[in-house]
Coordinates of C-alpha atoms in Angstrom, one line a residue:
X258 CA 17.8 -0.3 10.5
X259 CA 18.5 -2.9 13.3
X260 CA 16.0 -4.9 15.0
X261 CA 16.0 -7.6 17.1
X262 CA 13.1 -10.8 17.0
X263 CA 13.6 -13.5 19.1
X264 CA 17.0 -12.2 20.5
X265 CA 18.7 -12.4 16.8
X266 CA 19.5 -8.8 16.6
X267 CA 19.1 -7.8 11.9
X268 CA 20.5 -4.9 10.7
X269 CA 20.6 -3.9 7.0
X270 CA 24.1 -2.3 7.8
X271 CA 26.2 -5.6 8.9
X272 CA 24.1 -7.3 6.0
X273 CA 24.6 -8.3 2.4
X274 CA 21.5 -7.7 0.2
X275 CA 20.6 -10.5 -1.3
X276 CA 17.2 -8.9 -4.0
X277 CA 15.5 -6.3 -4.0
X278 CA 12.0 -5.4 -5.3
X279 CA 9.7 -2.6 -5.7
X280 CA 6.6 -1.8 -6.4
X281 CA 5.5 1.1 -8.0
X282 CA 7.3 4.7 -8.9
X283 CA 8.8 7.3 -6.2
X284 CA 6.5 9.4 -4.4
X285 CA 3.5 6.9 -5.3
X286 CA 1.2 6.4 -1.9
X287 CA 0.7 2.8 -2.7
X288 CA 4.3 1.9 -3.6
X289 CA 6.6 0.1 -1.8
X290 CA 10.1 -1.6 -1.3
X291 CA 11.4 -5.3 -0.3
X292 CA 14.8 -5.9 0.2
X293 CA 16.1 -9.3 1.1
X294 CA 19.2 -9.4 3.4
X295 CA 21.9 -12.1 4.4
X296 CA 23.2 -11.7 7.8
X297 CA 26.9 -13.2 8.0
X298 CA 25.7 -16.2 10.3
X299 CA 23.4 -17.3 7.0
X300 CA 20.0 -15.7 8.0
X301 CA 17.7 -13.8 5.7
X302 CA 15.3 -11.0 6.5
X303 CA 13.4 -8.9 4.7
X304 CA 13.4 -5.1 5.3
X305 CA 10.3 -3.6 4.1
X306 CA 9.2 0.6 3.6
X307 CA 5.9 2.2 1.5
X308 CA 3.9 5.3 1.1
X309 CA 0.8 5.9 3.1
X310 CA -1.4 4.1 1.6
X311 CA 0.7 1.0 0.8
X312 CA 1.2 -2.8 2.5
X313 CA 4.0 -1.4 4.2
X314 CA 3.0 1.8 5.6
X315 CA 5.8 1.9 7.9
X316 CA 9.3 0.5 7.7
X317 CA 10.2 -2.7 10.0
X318 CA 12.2 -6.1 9.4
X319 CA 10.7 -9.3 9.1
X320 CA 12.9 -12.7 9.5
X321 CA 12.4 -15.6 6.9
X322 CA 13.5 -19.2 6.8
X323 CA 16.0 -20.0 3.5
X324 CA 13.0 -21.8 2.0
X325 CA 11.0 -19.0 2.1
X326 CA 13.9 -16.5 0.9
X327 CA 13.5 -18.8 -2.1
X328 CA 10.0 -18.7 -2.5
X329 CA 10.1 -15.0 -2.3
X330 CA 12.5 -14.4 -4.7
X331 CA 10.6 -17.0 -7.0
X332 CA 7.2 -15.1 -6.8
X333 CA 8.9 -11.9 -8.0
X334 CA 11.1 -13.5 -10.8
X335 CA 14.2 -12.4 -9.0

């Protein structure tokens, strides 16, 4: 998936993934995955996907600072 925010253009393809994390079994409604990327310029983004009925009902891409790449990764014991 590519997308751009704030004319930095992510894609999980041109991207080394850093953690992943998920939440729940396949096929549950209220599951869901995080992934944590590095792009090759040293920037992290998370790419996010769910069932129906979970937090992230639809995939997308959401940039973070390195702080809060740490933090993440902190919260989820990763």
């Amino acid at each position: 998936m590519k997308k751009v925010i704030c004319k930095v253009e992510y894609d999980t393809e041109a991207s080394v993934v850093v953690a992943k994390y998920t939440s729940g079994e396949f096929g549950d409604p209220a599951g869901y995955e995080e992934t944590l990327y590095e792009t090759a310029a040293g920037k992290f983004f998370l790419y996010v996907n769910g069932g129906a009925e979970s937090i992230y009902a639809k995939e997308d891409i959401k940039r973070m600072s390195a702080a809060k790449a740490d933090e993440w990764k902190a919260e989820r014991g990763l």
